């Protein structure tokens, strides 16, 4: 699995996609978010929607039927929370001047997975940052969000922050519906 390759076939091998794709008005979503989004994420949401992987990792979806996992709400709240936090804690070294993070997934333990958004960098080149739930530790992975998800689920990539019981030996998947 290379960083730029299409990893959706790999995800489909881990867990077949639901029958009905989710359609989104990406222009309106990106306007509301104030930035473009990676093509692989848009395809992930189209195919799988807001989703729960192994009863642990939740992929956020703009306009998610389960309002607790709405990408736009999370992006707004996290931006505010992190700016308040960084008054007291040091920002990760990867967040040089003008860089920011935008959430794309969360865990049931409270960890948050972000895109590292650097000035002038095309969204398709964004990489993944993972922040521990109740602490200042961050990890950076030089892969796209779908590559990260597929590599973590397959055991090819390990995070020191995410739960040691993730991924499960037998994968579980659930598309998020109304709460």
PDB file of C-alpha atoms in Angstrom:
ATOM      1  CA  UNK A   1       0.000   0.000   0.000  1.00  0.00           C
ATOM      2  CA  UNK A   2       1.737   3.199  -1.083  1.00  0.00           C
ATOM      3  CA  UNK A   3       0.944   6.620   0.367  1.00  0.00           C
ATOM      4  CA  UNK A   4      -0.695   7.962  -2.779  1.00  0.00           C
ATOM      5  CA  UNK A   5      -2.360   4.781  -4.025  1.00  0.00           C
ATOM      6  CA  UNK A   6      -6.048   4.026  -3.792  1.00  0.00           C
ATOM      7  CA  UNK A   7      -6.510   2.099  -0.561  1.00  0.00           C
ATOM      8  CA  UNK A   8     -10.288   1.680  -0.763  1.00  0.00           C
ATOM      9  CA  UNK A   9      -9.897  -1.799  -2.318  1.00  0.00           C
ATOM     10  CA  UNK A  10      -7.773  -2.684   0.711  1.00  0.00           C
ATOM     11  CA  UNK A  11     -10.479  -1.375   3.078  1.00  0.00           C
ATOM     12  CA  UNK A  12     -13.137  -3.285   1.130  1.00  0.00           C
ATOM     13  CA  UNK A  13     -11.084  -6.445   1.649  1.00  0.00           C
ATOM     14  CA  UNK A  14     -11.081  -5.746   5.395  1.00  0.00           C
ATOM     15  CA  UNK A  15     -14.786  -4.956   5.450  1.00  0.00           C
ATOM     16  CA  UNK A  16     -17.192  -4.842   2.484  1.00  0.00           C
ATOM     17  CA  UNK A  17     -18.783  -1.465   1.828  1.00  0.00           C
ATOM     18  CA  UNK A  18     -22.471  -0.819   2.490  1.00  0.00           C
ATOM     19  CA  UNK A  19     -24.747  -1.050  -0.564  1.00  0.00           C
ATOM     20  CA  UNK A  20     -25.877   2.567  -0.590  1.00  0.00           C
ATOM     21  CA  UNK A  21     -23.304   5.323  -1.093  1.00  0.00           C
ATOM     22  CA  UNK A  22     -23.640   8.606   0.796  1.00  0.00           C
ATOM     23  CA  UNK A  23     -23.922  11.663  -1.436  1.00  0.00           C
ATOM     24  CA  UNK A  24     -22.598  15.016  -0.211  1.00  0.00           C
ATOM     25  CA  UNK A  25     -22.492  18.588  -1.484  1.00  0.00           C
ATOM     26  CA  UNK A  26     -18.727  18.878  -1.073  1.00  0.00           C
ATOM     27  CA  UNK A  27     -18.626  22.439  -2.406  1.00  0.00           C
ATOM     28  CA  UNK A  28     -20.941  23.644   0.376  1.00  0.00           C
ATOM     29  CA  UNK A  29     -19.131  21.538   2.990  1.00  0.00           C
ATOM     30  CA  UNK A  30     -15.710  22.860   2.002  1.00  0.00           C
ATOM     31  CA  UNK A  31     -17.049  26.411   1.956  1.00  0.00           C
ATOM     32  CA  UNK A  32     -18.422  25.972   5.491  1.00  0.00           C
ATOM     33  CA  UNK A  33     -15.147  24.412   6.644  1.00  0.00           C
ATOM     34  CA  UNK A  34     -13.066  27.124   4.973  1.00  0.00           C
ATOM     35  CA  UNK A  35     -10.816  24.623   3.195  1.00  0.00           C
ATOM     36  CA  UNK A  36     -10.863  21.879   0.623  1.00  0.00           C
ATOM     37  CA  UNK A  37     -10.802  18.264   1.762  1.00  0.00           C
ATOM     38  CA  UNK A  38      -8.728  15.310   0.541  1.00  0.00           C
ATOM     39  CA  UNK A  39     -10.229  13.305  -2.324  1.00  0.00           C
ATOM     40  CA  UNK A  40      -9.560  10.017  -0.506  1.00  0.00           C
ATOM     41  CA  UNK A  41     -11.619  11.201   2.482  1.00  0.00           C
ATOM     42  CA  UNK A  42     -14.517  12.242   0.216  1.00  0.00           C
ATOM     43  CA  UNK A  43     -14.450   8.786  -1.368  1.00  0.00           C
ATOM     44  CA  UNK A  44     -14.243   7.112   2.062  1.00  0.00           C
ATOM     45  CA  UNK A  45     -17.348   9.021   3.178  1.00  0.00           C
ATOM     46  CA  UNK A  46     -19.141   8.283  -0.110  1.00  0.00           C
ATOM     47  CA  UNK A  47     -18.462   4.557   0.256  1.00  0.00           C
ATOM     48  CA  UNK A  48     -18.618   4.008   4.027  1.00  0.00           C
ATOM     49  CA  UNK A  49     -20.189   7.185   5.445  1.00  0.00           C
ATOM     50  CA  UNK A  50     -19.637   8.169   9.048  1.00  0.00           C
ATOM     51  CA  UNK A  51     -18.536   4.856  10.453  1.00  0.00           C
ATOM     52  CA  UNK A  52     -17.457   2.855  13.476  1.00  0.00           C
ATOM     53  CA  UNK A  53     -14.467   0.553  12.941  1.00  0.00           C
ATOM     54  CA  UNK A  54     -13.892  -2.244  15.458  1.00  0.00           C
ATOM     55  CA  UNK A  55     -16.180  -0.523  17.969  1.00  0.00           C
ATOM     56  CA  UNK A  56     -13.388   1.986  18.612  1.00  0.00           C
ATOM     57  CA  UNK A  57     -12.505   4.379  15.776  1.00  0.00           C
ATOM     58  CA  UNK A  58     -15.236   6.635  14.399  1.00  0.00           C
ATOM     59  CA  UNK A  59     -14.782   8.342  11.031  1.00  0.00           C
ATOM     60  CA  UNK A  60     -16.460  11.745  11.085  1.00  0.00           C
ATOM     61  CA  UNK A  61     -18.899  12.661   8.310  1.00  0.00           C
ATOM     62  CA  UNK A  62     -20.208  16.111   7.382  1.00  0.00           C
ATOM     63  CA  UNK A  63     -23.950  16.025   8.028  1.00  0.00           C
ATOM     64  CA  UNK A  64     -23.628  12.629   9.720  1.00  0.00           C
ATOM     65  CA  UNK A  65     -27.017  11.086  10.606  1.00  0.00           C
ATOM     66  CA  UNK A  66     -25.564  10.655  14.103  1.00  0.00           C
ATOM     67  CA  UNK A  67     -25.028  14.301  15.042  1.00  0.00           C
ATOM     68  CA  UNK A  68     -22.318  13.317  17.554  1.00  0.00           C
ATOM     69  CA  UNK A  69     -19.998  12.495  14.637  1.00  0.00           C
ATOM     70  CA  UNK A  70     -20.541  15.523  12.395  1.00  0.00           C
ATOM     71  CA  UNK A  71     -17.263  16.693  10.829  1.00  0.00           C
ATOM     72  CA  UNK A  72     -18.192  20.400  10.768  1.00  0.00           C
ATOM     73  CA  UNK A  73     -19.205  20.457  14.441  1.00  0.00           C
ATOM     74  CA  UNK A  74     -16.038  18.628  15.491  1.00  0.00           C
ATOM     75  CA  UNK A  75     -13.833  20.923  13.385  1.00  0.00           C
ATOM     76  CA  UNK A  76     -15.302  24.046  14.985  1.00  0.00           C
ATOM     77  CA  UNK A  77     -15.140  22.700  18.549  1.00  0.00           C
ATOM     78  CA  UNK A  78     -11.619  21.279  18.210  1.00  0.00           C
ATOM     79  CA  UNK A  79     -10.240  24.492  16.712  1.00  0.00           C
ATOM     80  CA  UNK A  80     -11.537  26.461  19.711  1.00  0.00           C
ATOM     81  CA  UNK A  81     -10.466  23.861  22.281  1.00  0.00           C
ATOM     82  CA  UNK A  82      -6.944  23.524  20.890  1.00  0.00           C
ATOM     83  CA  UNK A  83      -6.346  27.271  20.731  1.00  0.00           C
ATOM     84  CA  UNK A  84      -7.371  27.500  24.396  1.00  0.00           C
ATOM     85  CA  UNK A  85      -5.171  24.510  25.265  1.00  0.00           C
ATOM     86  CA  UNK A  86      -2.099  25.871  23.482  1.00  0.00           C
ATOM     87  CA  UNK A  87      -2.099  28.889  25.742  1.00  0.00           C
ATOM     88  CA  UNK A  88      -0.890  26.462  28.451  1.00  0.00           C
ATOM     89  CA  UNK A  89       0.644  23.554  26.529  1.00  0.00           C
ATOM     90  CA  UNK A  90       3.230  23.490  23.788  1.00  0.00           C
ATOM     91  CA  UNK A  91       1.952  23.058  20.236  1.00  0.00           C
ATOM     92  CA  UNK A  92       3.251  20.003  18.385  1.00  0.00           C
ATOM     93  CA  UNK A  93       6.455  20.743  16.457  1.00  0.00           C
ATOM     94  CA  UNK A  94       4.692  19.883  13.171  1.00  0.00           C
ATOM     95  CA  UNK A  95       2.404  22.880  13.637  1.00  0.00           C
ATOM     96  CA  UNK A  96       4.767  25.506  12.309  1.00  0.00           C
ATOM     97  CA  UNK A  97       3.521  29.047  11.616  1.00  0.00           C
ATOM     98  CA  UNK A  98       0.208  28.982   9.755  1.00  0.00           C
ATOM     99  CA  UNK A  99      -0.342  25.223  10.112  1.00  0.00           C
ATOM    100  CA  UNK A 100      -3.401  23.806  11.833  1.00  0.00           C
ATOM    101  CA  UNK A 101      -5.153  20.509  12.437  1.00  0.00           C
ATOM    102  CA  UNK A 102      -8.649  19.486  11.327  1.00  0.00           C
ATOM    103  CA  UNK A 103     -10.281  16.378  12.865  1.00  0.00           C
ATOM    104  CA  UNK A 104     -11.392  13.492  10.648  1.00  0.00           C
ATOM    105  CA  UNK A 105     -11.886  10.701  13.231  1.00  0.00           C
ATOM    106  CA  UNK A 106     -12.229  10.119  16.978  1.00  0.00           C
ATOM    107  CA  UNK A 107     -12.068   7.100  19.267  1.00  0.00           C
ATOM    108  CA  UNK A 108     -14.306   5.881  22.042  1.00  0.00           C
ATOM    109  CA  UNK A 109     -11.448   6.680  24.460  1.00  0.00           C
ATOM    110  CA  UNK A 110     -11.381  10.323  23.376  1.00  0.00           C
ATOM    111  CA  UNK A 111      -8.327  10.320  21.129  1.00  0.00           C
ATOM    112  CA  UNK A 112      -8.675  12.544  18.097  1.00  0.00           C
ATOM    113  CA  UNK A 113      -7.223  11.935  14.638  1.00  0.00           C
ATOM    114  CA  UNK A 114      -6.498  15.020  12.581  1.00  0.00           C
ATOM    115  CA  UNK A 115      -5.230  16.108   9.221  1.00  0.00           C
ATOM    116  CA  UNK A 116      -2.113  18.227   9.429  1.00  0.00           C
ATOM    117  CA  UNK A 117      -3.005  21.234   7.272  1.00  0.00           C
ATOM    118  CA  UNK A 118       0.005  23.261   6.174  1.00  0.00           C
ATOM    119  CA  UNK A 119      -0.208  26.587   4.309  1.00  0.00           C
ATOM    120  CA  UNK A 120      -0.241  26.135   0.539  1.00  0.00           C
ATOM    121  CA  UNK A 121      -0.298  22.331   0.758  1.00  0.00           C
ATOM    122  CA  UNK A 122      -2.902  20.602  -1.395  1.00  0.00           C
ATOM    123  CA  UNK A 123      -5.436  18.654   0.753  1.00  0.00           C
ATOM    124  CA  UNK A 124      -4.476  15.438  -1.049  1.00  0.00           C
ATOM    125  CA  UNK A 125      -1.013  15.810   0.516  1.00  0.00           C
ATOM    126  CA  UNK A 126      -2.271  16.235   4.095  1.00  0.00           C
ATOM    127  CA  UNK A 127      -0.954  13.743   6.637  1.00  0.00           C
ATOM    128  CA  UNK A 128      -2.332  12.337   9.901  1.00  0.00           C
ATOM    129  CA  UNK A 129      -1.759  13.495  13.476  1.00  0.00           C
ATOM    130  CA  UNK A 130      -3.068  11.542  16.486  1.00  0.00           C
ATOM    131  CA  UNK A 131      -3.560  13.214  19.880  1.00  0.00           C
ATOM    132  CA  UNK A 132      -3.998  11.287  23.107  1.00  0.00           C
ATOM    133  CA  UNK A 133      -7.264  11.783  24.962  1.00  0.00           C
ATOM    134  CA  UNK A 134      -6.146  13.428  28.163  1.00  0.00           C
ATOM    135  CA  UNK A 135      -2.596  14.462  27.543  1.00  0.00           C
ATOM    136  CA  UNK A 136      -0.147  16.356  25.434  1.00  0.00           C
ATOM    137  CA  UNK A 137       1.261  13.450  23.367  1.00  0.00           C
ATOM    138  CA  UNK A 138       0.966  13.660  19.596  1.00  0.00           C
ATOM    139  CA  UNK A 139       2.031  11.301  16.826  1.00  0.00           C
ATOM    140  CA  UNK A 140       2.557  12.195  13.179  1.00  0.00           C
ATOM    141  CA  UNK A 141       2.107   9.723  10.326  1.00  0.00           C
ATOM    142  CA  UNK A 142       3.153  10.715   6.803  1.00  0.00           C
ATOM    143  CA  UNK A 143       0.168   9.041   5.160  1.00  0.00           C
ATOM    144  CA  UNK A 144      -3.341  10.000   4.047  1.00  0.00           C
ATOM    145  CA  UNK A 145      -6.336   9.335   6.301  1.00  0.00           C
ATOM    146  CA  UNK A 146      -7.520   6.332   4.272  1.00  0.00           C
ATOM    147  CA  UNK A 147      -4.013   4.878   4.144  1.00  0.00           C
ATOM    148  CA  UNK A 148      -3.782   5.345   7.916  1.00  0.00           C
ATOM    149  CA  UNK A 149      -7.134   3.619   8.496  1.00  0.00           C
ATOM    150  CA  UNK A 150      -6.329   0.687   6.204  1.00  0.00           C
ATOM    151  CA  UNK A 151      -2.779   0.299   7.582  1.00  0.00           C
ATOM    152  CA  UNK A 152      -3.926   0.383  11.220  1.00  0.00           C
ATOM    153  CA  UNK A 153      -6.735  -2.103  10.579  1.00  0.00           C
ATOM    154  CA  UNK A 154      -4.388  -4.478   8.770  1.00  0.00           C
ATOM    155  CA  UNK A 155      -1.715  -4.197  11.477  1.00  0.00           C
ATOM    156  CA  UNK A 156       0.791  -2.690   9.032  1.00  0.00           C
ATOM    157  CA  UNK A 157       0.960   0.506  11.107  1.00  0.00           C
ATOM    158  CA  UNK A 158       0.864   0.841  14.915  1.00  0.00           C
ATOM    159  CA  UNK A 159       0.171   3.864  17.058  1.00  0.00           C
ATOM    160  CA  UNK A 160       1.516   4.230  20.562  1.00  0.00           C
ATOM    161  CA  UNK A 161      -1.494   6.386  21.442  1.00  0.00           C
ATOM    162  CA  UNK A 162      -4.415   4.330  20.129  1.00  0.00           C
ATOM    163  CA  UNK A 163      -5.689   1.441  22.246  1.00  0.00           C
ATOM    164  CA  UNK A 164      -3.548  -1.689  22.265  1.00  0.00           C
ATOM    165  CA  UNK A 165      -6.757  -3.702  21.712  1.00  0.00           C
ATOM    166  CA  UNK A 166      -7.295  -1.931  18.374  1.00  0.00           C
ATOM    167  CA  UNK A 167      -7.606  -3.340  15.818  1.00  0.00           C
ATOM    168  CA  UNK A 168      -9.607  -6.432  16.679  1.00  0.00           C
ATOM    169  CA  UNK A 169      -8.623  -9.812  15.256  1.00  0.00           C
ATOM    170  CA  UNK A 170     -12.078 -10.084  13.675  1.00  0.00           C
ATOM    171  CA  UNK A 171     -13.089  -6.684  12.369  1.00  0.00           C
ATOM    172  CA  UNK A 172     -16.412  -5.062  13.082  1.00  0.00           C
ATOM    173  CA  UNK A 173     -17.933  -2.258  11.047  1.00  0.00           C
ATOM    174  CA  UNK A 174     -21.031  -0.158  11.528  1.00  0.00           C
ATOM    175  CA  UNK A 175     -22.236   2.735   9.406  1.00  0.00           C
ATOM    176  CA  UNK A 176     -23.449   5.471  11.711  1.00  0.00           C
ATOM    177  CA  UNK A 177     -27.155   6.220  11.684  1.00  0.00           C
ATOM    178  CA  UNK A 178     -29.372   8.525  13.727  1.00  0.00           C
ATOM    179  CA  UNK A 179     -28.640   8.480  17.461  1.00  0.00           C
TER     180      UNK A 179
END
